[in-house]
Short mmCIF file of C-alpha atoms in Angstrom, two decimals:
data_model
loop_
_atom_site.label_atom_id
_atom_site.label_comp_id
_atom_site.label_asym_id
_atom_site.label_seq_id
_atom_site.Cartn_x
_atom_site.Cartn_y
_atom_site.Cartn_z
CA UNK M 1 -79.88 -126.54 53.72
CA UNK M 2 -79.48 -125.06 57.26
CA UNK M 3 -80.04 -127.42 60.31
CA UNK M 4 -80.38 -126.57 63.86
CA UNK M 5 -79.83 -127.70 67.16
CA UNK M 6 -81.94 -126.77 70.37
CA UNK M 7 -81.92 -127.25 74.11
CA UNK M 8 -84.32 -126.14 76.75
CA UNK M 9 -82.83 -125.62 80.30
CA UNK M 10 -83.06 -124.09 83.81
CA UNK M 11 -80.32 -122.05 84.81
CA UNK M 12 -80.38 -119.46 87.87
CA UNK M 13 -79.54 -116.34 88.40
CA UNK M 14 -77.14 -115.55 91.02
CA UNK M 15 -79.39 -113.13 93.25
CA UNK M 16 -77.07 -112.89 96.11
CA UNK M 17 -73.98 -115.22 97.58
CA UNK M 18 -76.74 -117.85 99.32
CA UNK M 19 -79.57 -117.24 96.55
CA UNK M 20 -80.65 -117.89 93.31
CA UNK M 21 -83.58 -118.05 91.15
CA UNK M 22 -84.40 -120.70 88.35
CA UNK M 23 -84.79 -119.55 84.74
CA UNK M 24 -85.94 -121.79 82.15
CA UNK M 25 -83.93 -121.00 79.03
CA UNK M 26 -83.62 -121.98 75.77
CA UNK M 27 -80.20 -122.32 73.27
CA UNK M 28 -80.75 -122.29 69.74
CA UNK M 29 -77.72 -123.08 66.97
CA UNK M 30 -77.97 -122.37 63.01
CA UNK M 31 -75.39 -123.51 60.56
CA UNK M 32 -76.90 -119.96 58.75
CA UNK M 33 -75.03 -118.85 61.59
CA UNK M 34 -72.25 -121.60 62.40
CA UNK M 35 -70.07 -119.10 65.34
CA UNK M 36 -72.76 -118.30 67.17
CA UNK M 37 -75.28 -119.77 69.81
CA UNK M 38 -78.73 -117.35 70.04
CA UNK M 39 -79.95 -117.63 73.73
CA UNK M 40 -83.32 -116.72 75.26
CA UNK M 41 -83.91 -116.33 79.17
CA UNK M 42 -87.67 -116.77 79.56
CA UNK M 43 -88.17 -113.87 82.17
CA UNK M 44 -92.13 -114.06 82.45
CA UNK M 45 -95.21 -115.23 80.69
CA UNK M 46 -94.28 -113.82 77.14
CA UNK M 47 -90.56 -111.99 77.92
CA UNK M 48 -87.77 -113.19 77.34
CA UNK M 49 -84.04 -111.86 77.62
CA UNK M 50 -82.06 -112.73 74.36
CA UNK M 51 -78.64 -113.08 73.64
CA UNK M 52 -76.03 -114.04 71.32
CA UNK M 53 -73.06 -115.91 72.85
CA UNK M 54 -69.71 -117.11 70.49
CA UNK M 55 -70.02 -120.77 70.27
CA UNK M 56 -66.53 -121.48 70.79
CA UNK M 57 -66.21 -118.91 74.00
CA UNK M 58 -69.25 -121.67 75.38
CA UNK M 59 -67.46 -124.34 74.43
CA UNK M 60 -63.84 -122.79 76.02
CA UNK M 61 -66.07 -121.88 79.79
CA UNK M 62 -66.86 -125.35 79.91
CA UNK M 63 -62.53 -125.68 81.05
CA UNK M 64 -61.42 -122.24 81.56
CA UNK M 65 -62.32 -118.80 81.62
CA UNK M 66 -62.73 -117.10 79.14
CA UNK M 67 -64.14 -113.92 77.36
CA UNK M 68 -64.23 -110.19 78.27
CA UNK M 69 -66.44 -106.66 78.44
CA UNK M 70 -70.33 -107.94 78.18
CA UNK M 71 -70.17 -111.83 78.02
CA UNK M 72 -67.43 -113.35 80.62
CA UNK M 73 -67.69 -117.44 81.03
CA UNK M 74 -65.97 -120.24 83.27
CA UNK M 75 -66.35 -123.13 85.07
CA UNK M 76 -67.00 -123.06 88.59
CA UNK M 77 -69.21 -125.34 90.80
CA UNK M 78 -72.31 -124.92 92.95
CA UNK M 79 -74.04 -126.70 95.58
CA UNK M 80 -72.12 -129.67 94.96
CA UNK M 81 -73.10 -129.52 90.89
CA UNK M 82 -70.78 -128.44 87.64
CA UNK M 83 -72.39 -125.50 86.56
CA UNK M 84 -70.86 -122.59 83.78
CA UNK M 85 -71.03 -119.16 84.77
CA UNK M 86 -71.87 -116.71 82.15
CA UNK M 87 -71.66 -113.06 83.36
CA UNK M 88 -73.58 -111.11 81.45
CA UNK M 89 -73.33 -106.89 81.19
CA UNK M 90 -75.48 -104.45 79.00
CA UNK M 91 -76.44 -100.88 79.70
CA UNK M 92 -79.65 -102.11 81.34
CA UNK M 93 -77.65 -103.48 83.67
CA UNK M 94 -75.85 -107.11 85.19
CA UNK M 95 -76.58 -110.75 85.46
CA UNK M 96 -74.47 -113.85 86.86
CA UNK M 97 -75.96 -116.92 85.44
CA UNK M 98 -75.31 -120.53 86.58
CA UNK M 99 -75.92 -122.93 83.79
CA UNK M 100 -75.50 -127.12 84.21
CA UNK M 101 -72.12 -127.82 82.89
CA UNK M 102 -73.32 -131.63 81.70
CA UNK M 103 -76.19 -129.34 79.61
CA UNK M 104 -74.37 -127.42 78.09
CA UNK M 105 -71.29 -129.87 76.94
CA UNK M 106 -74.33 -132.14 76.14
CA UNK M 107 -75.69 -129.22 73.69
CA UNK M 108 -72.16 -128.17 72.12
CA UNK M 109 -71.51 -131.71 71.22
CA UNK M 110 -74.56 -131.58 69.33
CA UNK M 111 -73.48 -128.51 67.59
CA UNK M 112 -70.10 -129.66 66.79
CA UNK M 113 -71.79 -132.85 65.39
CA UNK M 114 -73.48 -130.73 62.70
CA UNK M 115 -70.49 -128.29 61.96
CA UNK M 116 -67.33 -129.51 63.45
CA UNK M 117 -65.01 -126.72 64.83
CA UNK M 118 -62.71 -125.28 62.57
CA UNK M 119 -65.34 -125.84 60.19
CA UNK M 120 -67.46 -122.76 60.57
CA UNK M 121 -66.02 -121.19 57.39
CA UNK M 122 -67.32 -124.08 54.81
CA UNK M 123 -71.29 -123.19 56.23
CA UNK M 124 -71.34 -119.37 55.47
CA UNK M 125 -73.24 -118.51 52.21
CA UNK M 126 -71.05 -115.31 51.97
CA UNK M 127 -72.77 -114.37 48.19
CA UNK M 128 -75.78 -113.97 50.46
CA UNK M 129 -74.14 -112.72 53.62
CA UNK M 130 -72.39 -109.73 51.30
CA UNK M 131 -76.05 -108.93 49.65
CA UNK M 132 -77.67 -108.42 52.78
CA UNK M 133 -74.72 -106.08 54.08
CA UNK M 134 -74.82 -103.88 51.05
CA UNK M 135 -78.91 -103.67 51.55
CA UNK M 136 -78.28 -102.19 54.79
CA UNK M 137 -76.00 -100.15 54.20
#
């Protein structure tokens, strides 16, 4: 049985050196899917932004930086507040992203508390995983 673990937050997005604007966003963790942490930046009144971050490069930007090409993360702070930074890059183009550090540790602790790390092996279904690859294919 797959459990999951959700957070809703604000983080902002870096407009400038002395501006920012607040996001509401919501993480979202699956043991279906035990590396990764599905991410959705709630850009209007129905969009959203989504992305799909490693779970243990989130966990590693909470101390150091970390990461490289589309998804860069580290700790920094801002306006007297912990916050993560999580650069993102696509082809449409660039965000910076402050996130609360205290959130964030807050939500990975969760997540290791369902599927410790180091554990992520023991949760794929890889019968299923290998069906679903051949279907594509």
């Amino acid at each position: 049985m797959n459990s999951t673990v959700t957070c809703e937050l604000h983080v902002r997005l870096v407009v400038s050196s002395e501006s920012s604007l607040p996001i509401p966003a919501s993480l979202r963790y699956d043991t279906a899917d035990p590396y990764t942490v599905q991410a959705a930046f709630h850009t209007g009144d129905e969009d959203s932004v989504e992305w799909v971050f490693a779970r243990e490069s989130l966990a590693e930007g909470l101390h150091r930086p970390t990461g490289i090409g589309d998804v860069q993360v580290w700790p920094s702070r801002s306006h007297g507040m912990d916050v993560v930074c999580i650069a993102l890059a696509s082809e449409e183009g660039e965000a910076l992203l402050h996130a609360p550090a205290k959130v964030l540790e807050s939500f990975l602790r969760r997540t290791d508390a369902v599927v410790p790390p180091g554990a992520e092996g023991g949760h794929l279904n890889l019968d299923q995983e290998l069906s679903r690859f051949l279907a594509e294919s």
